[in-house]
Short mmCIF file of C-alpha atoms in Angstrom, two decimals:
data_model
loop_
_atom_site.label_atom_id
_atom_site.label_comp_id
_atom_site.label_asym_id
_atom_site.label_seq_id
_atom_site.Cartn_x
_atom_site.Cartn_y
_atom_site.Cartn_z
CA MET A 1 20.36 10.37 -36.22
CA ALA A 2 18.43 13.60 -35.66
CA GLU A 3 16.41 11.96 -32.87
CA SER A 4 19.63 10.83 -31.14
CA SER A 5 21.08 14.34 -31.44
CA SER A 6 17.91 15.85 -29.98
CA SER A 7 17.93 13.41 -27.06
CA GLY A 8 21.55 14.26 -26.34
CA ASN A 9 20.75 17.98 -26.38
CA ILE A 10 17.89 17.49 -23.90
CA SER A 11 20.13 15.39 -21.67
CA THR A 12 22.73 18.17 -21.65
CA ARG A 13 20.08 20.71 -20.67
CA LEU A 14 18.85 18.55 -17.84
CA GLN A 15 22.42 18.09 -16.61
CA ARG A 16 22.74 21.88 -16.42
CA VAL A 17 19.55 22.09 -14.38
CA ALA A 18 20.89 19.40 -12.05
CA GLU A 19 24.23 21.21 -11.68
CA LEU A 20 22.45 24.47 -10.89
CA ALA A 21 20.34 22.68 -8.26
CA ARG A 22 23.49 21.20 -6.68
CA GLU A 23 25.20 24.60 -6.63
CA MET A 24 22.15 26.16 -4.90
CA PRO A 25 21.01 23.45 -2.44
CA GLN A 26 19.22 25.86 -0.14
CA GLN A 27 17.59 28.07 -2.77
CA ALA A 28 14.48 27.84 -4.92
CA LEU A 29 14.88 27.98 -8.70
CA THR A 30 12.66 30.54 -10.38
CA THR A 31 13.39 30.22 -14.11
CA LEU A 32 12.78 26.70 -15.39
CA ALA A 33 9.92 26.75 -17.91
CA HIS A 34 12.18 28.11 -20.68
CA HIS A 35 13.90 24.71 -20.81
CA ILE A 36 10.69 23.20 -22.19
CA ASP A 37 10.60 23.96 -25.92
CA ILE A 38 9.40 22.01 -28.94
CA ASP A 39 12.41 19.67 -28.89
CA PHE A 40 11.88 19.07 -25.18
CA LEU A 41 8.22 18.18 -25.77
CA ARG A 42 9.19 15.88 -28.62
CA GLU A 43 11.57 14.05 -26.28
CA ALA A 44 8.82 13.87 -23.64
CA TYR A 45 6.54 12.43 -26.30
CA ARG A 46 9.17 9.83 -27.20
CA LYS A 47 9.41 8.73 -23.55
CA THR A 48 5.64 8.52 -23.07
CA ARG A 49 4.07 5.05 -23.28
CA LYS A 50 2.06 4.66 -26.46
CA ASP A 51 0.06 1.56 -25.45
CA GLY A 52 -1.67 2.92 -22.34
CA ALA A 53 -5.41 3.29 -21.86
CA VAL A 54 -7.02 6.42 -23.29
CA GLY A 55 -8.15 9.34 -21.15
CA THR A 56 -11.43 11.23 -21.04
CA ASP A 57 -11.01 12.56 -24.60
CA GLY A 58 -10.61 9.07 -26.07
CA GLN A 59 -7.54 10.10 -28.07
CA THR A 60 -4.95 7.40 -28.74
CA ALA A 61 -1.21 7.89 -29.12
CA GLU A 62 -1.55 6.89 -32.76
CA ALA A 63 -4.11 9.60 -33.41
CA TYR A 64 -1.97 12.19 -31.63
CA GLU A 65 1.09 11.20 -33.66
CA ALA A 66 -0.77 11.61 -36.96
CA ASN A 67 -0.42 15.39 -36.55
CA LEU A 68 2.43 15.41 -34.04
CA GLN A 69 4.24 18.64 -34.91
CA VAL A 70 1.06 20.74 -34.92
CA ASN A 71 -0.17 19.12 -31.70
CA LEU A 72 3.12 19.71 -29.87
CA GLU A 73 3.33 23.33 -31.05
CA ALA A 74 -0.22 23.99 -29.85
CA LEU A 75 0.54 22.29 -26.53
CA LEU A 76 3.70 24.37 -26.06
CA ALA A 77 1.85 27.61 -26.83
CA ARG A 78 -0.86 26.86 -24.26
CA PHE A 79 1.72 25.81 -21.68
CA LYS A 80 3.90 28.91 -22.06
CA SER A 81 0.93 31.33 -22.17
CA ARG A 82 -0.59 29.63 -19.09
CA ARG A 83 -3.72 28.80 -21.08
CA TYR A 84 -3.25 25.07 -20.64
CA ARG A 85 -6.19 23.42 -18.91
CA ALA A 86 -5.67 20.08 -17.23
CA PRO A 87 -8.33 17.66 -18.51
CA ALA A 88 -10.26 15.55 -16.06
CA VAL A 89 -8.66 12.22 -15.17
CA ARG A 90 -10.56 9.03 -15.97
CA ARG A 91 -10.67 6.81 -12.88
CA VAL A 92 -10.72 3.02 -13.03
CA HIS A 93 -10.23 0.41 -10.31
CA ILE A 94 -7.82 -2.52 -10.35
CA PRO A 95 -7.71 -5.47 -7.92
CA LYS A 96 -5.67 -5.01 -4.76
CA GLY A 97 -4.31 -7.57 -2.32
CA ASP A 98 -6.42 -10.72 -2.32
CA GLY A 99 -8.74 -9.35 -5.00
CA THR A 100 -11.58 -8.38 -2.66
CA LYS A 101 -10.50 -4.71 -2.67
CA THR A 102 -9.53 -2.39 -5.49
CA ARG A 103 -7.07 0.45 -5.98
CA PRO A 104 -8.17 3.59 -7.89
CA ILE A 105 -6.01 4.46 -10.89
CA GLY A 106 -6.21 7.79 -12.72
CA ILE A 107 -5.75 7.85 -16.49
CA PRO A 108 -4.86 11.27 -17.96
CA THR A 109 -5.33 12.12 -21.62
CA PHE A 110 -2.39 11.29 -23.86
CA GLU A 111 -1.48 14.95 -24.39
CA ASP A 112 -1.60 15.52 -20.64
CA LYS A 113 0.81 12.60 -20.20
CA VAL A 114 3.26 14.24 -22.60
CA LEU A 115 3.24 17.56 -20.74
CA GLN A 116 3.43 15.80 -17.37
CA ARG A 117 6.44 13.88 -18.66
CA ALA A 118 8.15 17.11 -19.72
CA VAL A 119 7.58 18.79 -16.35
CA ALA A 120 8.65 15.62 -14.52
CA MET A 121 11.91 15.60 -16.49
CA VAL A 122 12.73 19.11 -15.26
CA LEU A 123 11.69 18.42 -11.67
CA GLY A 124 13.59 15.14 -11.69
CA ALA A 125 16.81 16.92 -12.63
CA ILE A 126 16.37 19.13 -9.55
CA TYR A 127 15.25 16.56 -7.02
CA GLU A 128 17.04 13.38 -8.08
CA PRO A 129 20.46 14.39 -6.66
CA GLN A 130 18.96 15.18 -3.25
CA PHE A 131 16.67 12.17 -2.83
CA HIS A 132 17.59 9.69 -0.10
CA PRO A 133 19.66 6.67 -1.25
CA GLY A 134 17.14 4.37 0.44
CA SER A 135 14.36 5.55 -1.90
CA TYR A 136 13.86 3.35 -4.99
CA GLY A 137 10.40 3.99 -6.40
CA PHE A 138 10.07 5.61 -9.82
CA ARG A 139 13.63 6.87 -9.97
CA PRO A 140 16.02 6.57 -12.96
CA GLY A 141 18.10 3.41 -12.85
CA ARG A 142 16.24 2.07 -9.80
CA SER A 143 13.56 -0.55 -9.49
CA ALA A 144 11.67 -2.71 -7.03
CA HIS A 145 14.36 -5.36 -7.47
CA HIS A 146 17.04 -2.86 -6.45
CA ALA A 147 15.00 -2.10 -3.32
CA LEU A 148 14.66 -5.81 -2.54
CA GLU A 149 18.37 -6.37 -3.07
CA ALA A 150 19.31 -3.43 -0.82
CA LEU A 151 16.97 -4.67 1.92
CA TRP A 152 18.34 -8.23 1.69
CA LYS A 153 21.98 -7.11 1.78
CA GLN A 154 21.55 -4.77 4.74
CA LEU A 155 19.54 -7.33 6.69
CA MET A 156 22.29 -9.89 6.11
CA ASP A 157 25.04 -7.42 7.03
CA MET A 158 23.27 -6.49 10.29
CA GLY A 159 22.21 -10.03 11.11
CA GLY A 160 18.61 -8.93 10.81
CA GLY A 161 17.04 -6.53 13.24
CA ILE A 162 13.83 -5.10 14.64
CA VAL A 163 11.62 -4.33 11.65
CA VAL A 164 9.02 -1.58 11.69
CA ASP A 165 6.64 -2.61 8.91
CA VAL A 166 4.56 0.46 8.05
CA ASP A 167 1.36 0.92 6.07
CA ILE A 168 0.21 4.41 5.06
CA GLN A 169 -3.54 4.59 4.61
CA ALA A 170 -4.54 5.68 1.08
CA PHE A 171 -1.42 7.80 0.60
CA PHE A 172 -2.07 8.86 -3.00
CA ASP A 173 -5.66 9.81 -2.10
CA THR A 174 -4.85 11.82 1.04
CA LEU A 175 -1.67 13.67 0.07
CA ASP A 176 -2.26 17.24 1.27
CA HIS A 177 -2.02 19.81 -1.55
CA ALA A 178 -1.07 22.70 0.73
CA VAL A 179 1.73 20.67 2.33
CA LEU A 180 3.01 19.58 -1.08
CA ARG A 181 3.05 23.19 -2.26
CA SER A 182 5.08 24.19 0.79
CA PHE A 183 7.62 21.46 -0.01
CA LEU A 184 7.83 22.56 -3.65
CA ASP A 185 8.31 26.16 -2.52
CA GLN A 186 11.68 25.19 -1.07
CA ARG A 187 13.14 24.30 -4.49
CA VAL A 188 10.81 25.28 -7.34
CA ARG A 189 9.17 28.69 -7.72
CA ASP A 190 8.89 28.99 -11.48
CA GLY A 191 5.42 30.45 -12.03
CA VAL A 192 4.58 28.56 -15.22
CA LEU A 193 5.58 25.18 -13.79
CA ARG A 194 3.88 25.73 -10.46
CA ARG A 195 0.60 26.88 -12.01
CA THR A 196 0.61 23.84 -14.27
CA ILE A 197 1.21 21.51 -11.32
CA ASP A 198 -1.64 23.20 -9.45
CA LYS A 199 -3.92 22.57 -12.41
CA TRP A 200 -3.07 18.86 -12.29
CA LEU A 201 -3.68 18.73 -8.55
CA ASN A 202 -7.07 20.39 -9.01
CA ALA A 203 -8.11 18.50 -12.16
CA GLY A 204 -11.44 16.77 -12.00
CA VAL A 205 -11.90 13.02 -11.71
CA LEU A 206 -14.39 11.32 -14.01
CA GLU A 207 -15.78 8.06 -12.64
CA LYS A 208 -18.87 6.26 -13.95
CA GLY A 209 -19.98 9.43 -15.71
CA ALA A 210 -19.76 11.60 -12.58
CA LEU A 211 -17.22 14.43 -12.34
CA SER A 212 -15.74 15.32 -8.94
CA TYR A 213 -12.94 17.56 -7.70
CA PRO A 214 -11.00 15.97 -4.82
CA GLU A 215 -9.43 18.44 -2.41
CA SER A 216 -6.48 16.15 -1.65
CA GLY A 217 -4.40 13.47 -3.31
CA THR A 218 -2.70 12.96 -6.64
CA PRO A 219 -4.01 10.20 -8.91
CA GLN A 220 -1.99 7.00 -9.14
CA GLY A 221 -1.40 6.48 -12.84
CA GLY A 222 -0.48 10.07 -13.62
CA VAL A 223 3.04 10.58 -14.97
CA ILE A 224 3.79 13.41 -12.53
CA SER A 225 2.26 11.69 -9.48
CA PRO A 226 5.19 9.39 -8.55
CA LEU A 227 7.65 12.27 -8.55
CA LEU A 228 5.36 14.47 -6.44
CA ALA A 229 4.90 11.53 -4.06
CA ASN A 230 8.67 11.18 -3.74
CA VAL A 231 9.04 14.90 -3.04
CA TYR A 232 6.39 14.57 -0.31
CA LEU A 233 7.78 11.47 1.41
CA ASP A 234 11.38 12.61 1.01
CA GLU A 235 10.53 15.50 3.31
CA VAL A 236 8.07 13.74 5.63
CA LEU A 237 10.05 10.53 6.09
CA ASP A 238 13.45 10.17 4.40
CA ARG A 239 15.12 13.43 5.47
CA TRP A 240 13.57 13.28 8.92
CA PHE A 241 14.84 9.74 9.44
CA GLU A 242 18.34 10.62 8.25
CA ALA A 243 18.76 14.03 9.90
CA GLU A 244 16.72 13.78 13.10
CA VAL A 245 16.15 10.11 13.94
CA LYS A 246 19.42 8.33 13.20
CA PRO A 247 21.68 10.73 15.17
CA ARG A 248 19.62 9.96 18.30
CA LEU A 249 19.72 6.16 18.01
CA GLU A 250 21.75 3.75 20.10
CA GLY A 251 22.53 1.37 17.25
CA GLU A 252 22.46 1.00 13.49
CA ALA A 253 19.32 1.57 11.46
CA PHE A 254 18.30 1.89 7.84
CA LEU A 255 15.32 2.72 5.64
CA VAL A 256 14.22 1.16 2.36
CA ARG A 257 11.31 2.82 0.56
CA TYR A 258 9.60 2.17 -2.75
CA ALA A 259 6.97 4.88 -3.37
CA ASP A 260 4.66 4.69 -0.32
CA ASP A 261 5.83 1.18 0.72
CA PHE A 262 8.68 1.21 3.22
CA VAL A 263 10.30 -0.62 6.11
CA LEU A 264 12.57 0.65 8.89
CA VAL A 265 15.10 -1.73 10.40
CA PHE A 266 16.88 -1.20 13.74
CA ALA A 267 19.64 -3.07 15.49
CA SER A 268 18.15 -2.00 18.85
CA ALA A 269 14.64 -2.94 20.00
CA ARG A 270 14.56 0.17 22.16
CA ASP A 271 15.32 2.37 19.14
CA ALA A 272 12.52 0.72 17.18
CA GLN A 273 9.98 1.28 19.94
CA ARG A 274 11.01 4.92 20.35
CA VAL A 275 10.61 5.63 16.66
CA MET A 276 7.34 3.73 16.50
CA ALA A 277 6.02 5.91 19.31
CA VAL A 278 6.49 9.11 17.28
CA LEU A 279 5.91 7.84 13.75
CA ALA A 280 2.14 8.31 13.70
CA LYS A 281 2.48 11.87 15.06
CA ARG A 282 5.10 12.68 12.45
CA PHE A 283 2.84 11.55 9.61
CA ALA A 284 -0.29 13.15 11.10
CA LYS A 285 1.55 16.48 11.10
CA TYR A 286 1.52 16.30 7.30
CA GLY A 287 -2.00 14.96 6.84
CA LEU A 288 -1.12 11.26 6.57
CA THR A 289 -2.40 8.34 8.63
CA ILE A 290 -0.50 5.22 9.67
CA HIS A 291 -2.75 2.16 9.56
CA PRO A 292 -2.92 0.98 13.20
CA GLN A 293 -3.62 -2.69 12.39
CA LYS A 294 -1.30 -3.12 9.41
CA THR A 295 1.67 -1.34 10.97
CA ARG A 296 3.70 -3.45 13.37
CA VAL A 297 7.05 -3.99 15.04
CA LEU A 298 8.55 -7.48 14.74
CA ASP A 299 11.71 -9.21 15.84
CA PHE A 300 13.53 -10.21 12.68
CA ARG A 301 16.95 -10.87 14.17
CA ARG A 302 18.94 -13.86 12.93
CA PRO A 303 17.87 -17.02 14.79
CA ARG A 304 20.33 -18.76 17.09
CA PRO A 305 22.50 -21.43 15.42
CA GLN A 306 20.79 -24.27 17.30
CA GLU A 307 17.25 -23.28 16.26
CA GLN A 308 15.52 -25.57 13.80
CA ALA A 309 14.72 -24.59 10.23
CA GLY A 310 11.12 -23.52 9.90
CA LYS A 311 11.21 -21.95 13.36
CA GLY A 312 13.19 -18.91 12.31
CA GLY A 313 11.02 -16.28 13.95
CA GLU A 314 8.61 -13.84 12.38
CA SER A 315 8.21 -12.78 8.76
CA PHE A 316 7.07 -9.66 6.95
CA GLN A 317 5.96 -8.68 3.46
CA PHE A 318 7.54 -6.08 1.22
CA LEU A 319 6.93 -5.46 -2.50
CA GLY A 320 5.03 -8.69 -2.99
CA PHE A 321 7.50 -10.99 -1.21
CA THR A 322 7.40 -12.61 2.21
CA HIS A 323 10.77 -12.19 3.93
CA HIS A 324 11.74 -14.88 6.43
CA TRP A 325 14.79 -16.63 7.86
CA GLY A 326 15.73 -20.02 6.48
CA ARG A 327 18.70 -22.36 6.21
CA SER A 328 21.03 -22.14 3.22
CA ARG A 329 22.36 -25.28 1.54
CA LYS A 330 25.42 -24.97 3.77
CA GLY A 331 23.22 -24.84 6.87
CA ARG A 332 23.63 -21.14 7.62
CA TRP A 333 20.74 -18.85 8.51
CA VAL A 334 19.94 -16.51 5.60
CA VAL A 335 17.13 -14.09 4.75
CA GLN A 336 14.92 -15.80 2.18
CA ARG A 337 12.15 -14.36 0.01
CA LYS A 338 9.13 -16.09 -1.50
CA THR A 339 6.09 -14.88 -3.38
CA ALA A 340 3.56 -13.54 -0.86
CA SER A 341 0.55 -15.85 -0.64
CA GLN A 342 -1.93 -13.08 -1.49
CA ARG A 343 0.04 -12.17 -4.60
CA MET A 344 0.20 -15.83 -5.64
CA SER A 345 -3.56 -16.27 -5.19
CA ARG A 346 -4.34 -13.07 -7.06
CA ALA A 347 -2.10 -14.02 -9.99
CA LEU A 348 -3.64 -17.50 -10.25
CA LYS A 349 -7.17 -16.09 -10.12
CA ALA A 350 -6.26 -13.71 -12.96
CA VAL A 351 -4.94 -16.63 -15.04
CA ALA A 352 -8.08 -18.67 -14.36
CA GLN A 353 -10.30 -15.77 -15.38
CA TRP A 354 -8.29 -15.28 -18.56
CA CYS A 355 -8.49 -18.98 -19.45
CA LYS A 356 -12.23 -18.98 -18.83
CA GLN A 357 -12.84 -15.95 -21.02
CA ASN A 358 -10.57 -17.11 -23.86
CA ARG A 359 -11.08 -20.89 -23.77
CA HIS A 360 -12.61 -20.86 -27.27
CA TRP A 361 -9.59 -19.18 -28.84
CA PRO A 362 -7.37 -21.31 -31.11
CA LEU A 363 -4.93 -23.37 -29.07
CA ALA A 364 -1.88 -21.54 -30.46
CA GLU A 365 -3.26 -18.14 -29.40
CA GLN A 366 -4.07 -19.39 -25.91
CA HIS A 367 -0.54 -20.78 -25.65
CA GLN A 368 0.96 -17.43 -26.66
CA GLY A 369 -1.17 -15.55 -24.12
CA LEU A 370 -0.32 -17.88 -21.25
CA SER A 371 3.35 -17.84 -22.19
CA ARG A 372 3.37 -14.05 -21.93
CA LYS A 373 1.69 -14.19 -18.54
CA LEU A 374 4.19 -16.74 -17.22
CA LYS A 375 7.17 -14.76 -18.51
CA GLY A 376 5.78 -11.60 -16.94
CA HIS A 377 5.33 -13.36 -13.60
CA PHE A 378 8.86 -14.78 -13.71
CA ALA A 379 10.27 -11.38 -14.71
CA TYR A 380 9.08 -9.91 -11.40
CA TYR A 381 9.01 -12.82 -8.95
CA GLY A 382 12.04 -14.62 -10.37
CA ILE A 383 14.53 -13.73 -7.63
CA THR A 384 17.14 -15.87 -5.91
CA GLY A 385 15.57 -18.34 -3.47
CA ASN A 386 12.07 -18.14 -4.93
CA GLY A 387 12.40 -21.06 -7.35
CA ARG A 388 9.89 -23.29 -5.55
CA ALA A 389 7.16 -20.66 -5.66
CA LEU A 390 7.86 -20.05 -9.36
CA SER A 391 7.57 -23.77 -10.13
CA ARG A 392 4.40 -24.03 -8.07
CA PHE A 393 2.89 -21.13 -9.99
CA ARG A 394 3.74 -22.74 -13.34
CA ASP A 395 2.32 -26.09 -12.24
CA GLN A 396 -0.91 -24.41 -11.18
CA VAL A 397 -1.17 -22.59 -14.52
CA VAL A 398 -0.75 -25.92 -16.33
CA GLU A 399 -3.64 -27.39 -14.30
CA ILE A 400 -5.84 -24.32 -14.79
CA TRP A 401 -5.38 -24.41 -18.54
CA PHE A 402 -6.23 -28.12 -18.62
CA LYS A 403 -9.41 -27.46 -16.65
CA TRP A 404 -10.68 -24.77 -19.04
CA LEU A 405 -9.70 -26.63 -22.19
CA ASN A 406 -12.11 -29.30 -20.99
CA ARG A 407 -14.89 -26.73 -20.77
CA ARG A 408 -14.93 -25.81 -24.44
CA GLY A 409 -18.47 -26.72 -25.37
CA GLY A 410 -19.06 -29.18 -28.19
CA GLN A 411 -15.46 -30.42 -28.40
CA ARG A 412 -13.82 -33.72 -27.56
CA ARG A 413 -12.71 -33.83 -23.93
CA TRP A 414 -9.05 -33.61 -23.20
CA THR A 415 -7.29 -36.42 -21.37
CA TRP A 416 -4.21 -35.68 -19.33
CA GLU A 417 -2.19 -37.88 -21.72
CA ARG A 418 -3.29 -35.88 -24.74
CA TYR A 419 -2.61 -32.62 -22.90
CA ALA A 420 0.86 -33.82 -21.87
CA ARG A 421 1.68 -34.68 -25.51
CA VAL A 422 0.72 -31.15 -26.59
CA LEU A 423 2.86 -29.58 -23.86
CA ARG A 424 5.84 -31.66 -24.97
CA VAL A 425 5.49 -30.23 -28.48
CA VAL A 426 4.70 -26.63 -27.46
CA PRO A 427 5.77 -26.37 -23.80
CA LEU A 428 4.85 -23.46 -21.60
CA PRO A 429 7.87 -21.44 -20.34
CA GLU A 430 9.77 -23.10 -17.53
CA ALA A 431 10.12 -21.37 -14.17
CA ILE A 432 13.34 -19.37 -14.18
CA VAL A 433 15.13 -17.09 -11.72
CA ILE A 434 15.69 -13.92 -13.72
CA HIS A 435 17.25 -11.83 -10.95
CA SER A 436 19.92 -14.25 -9.79
CA VAL A 437 22.52 -13.19 -7.24
CA LEU A 438 24.85 -15.91 -8.52
CA ARG A 439 24.38 -14.89 -12.16
CA HIS A 440 24.98 -11.25 -11.29
CA ALA A 441 28.16 -12.14 -9.36
CA ALA A 442 29.46 -14.12 -12.33
CA ARG A 443 28.59 -11.40 -14.84
CA PRO A 444 28.34 -8.07 -12.96
#
């Protein structure tokens, strides 16, 4: 009961910050740090993931919680007195794309995550009301599936369009600190908050035992990083597109962005080419680079009625899905989405690697692990129209498991008949469309 009351109190405080920000849209707020007290930190702690990887100090959430009150009080004292020092971020690499490249991820210490969460809560109350409606990444009540739904609906309403598919090179690594500070200056000038943010921007990065201090970027994986990225791209892209680009266009246009992934869609080919001509200059002005090979303009207008299915023009990828035109069951042209081939290959390779490493586990444990992986895959890729790709993924997982069960040294080989009998008794989860347009329409 006390926890619920505390959460409600924090929510009320954040609403006041948001109201103040709305009442002063052109002014910077200078007194914000006082909102962060011990109750505020406790709420930030509650919202912080407890199962994440540990930072450079090796401290787990469980260890931090063992002496929670003392730890939070000490953290608050250092924060308010400006004695807080941002620990170095531990850098790891995760597979990217087809698995041949990796993406660097920064892992702060658990205590650092708590303080970042608290500061992000305050900043979010200020910035959330002013963020562009076409921005979906790391915002309350918004998700990648909301971005996909918005893109699908607007493409259908417009009958498709000319798509500018943009790739920003290493955005989180090249974000310019000085530019970010100038953007923050417009709305946030509280000294305690700003000094703390500066400490995070300048924190060292520990990788393979070597400590470095990057002069640009904000680590992916940090709690505060997504919000700072949204502040940056809201100014560089979203506001510019809404205030300066759209009023000069001949036809309709819209933007859908999820973090640093975004697409621009235009009804007019001439509008698309004009914007494409200035896009790289716009980003270069703020220290960002548009990838020349991965950024392209494509004709994604609805095919003519007489065109054959399978010849519905070009396709593009966004948030792990390939978007293309296809025929509905009633024969109409509709925008369809399927799991991008690179994402499918990467997911199957991960399953194969897991089966190989854990093939000597008891059968029941392997079944539980694979079931979790399948459910996780369906939870993201299970959208309307993607049923075939989901079924194909499940079928491939079934075959991969069979292969590695037969490579358990010293055990009787599995036949397909024996394997099929086991799957009838303890079946793997069936492919299911979680995010169904029809289901949502029936039960909004």
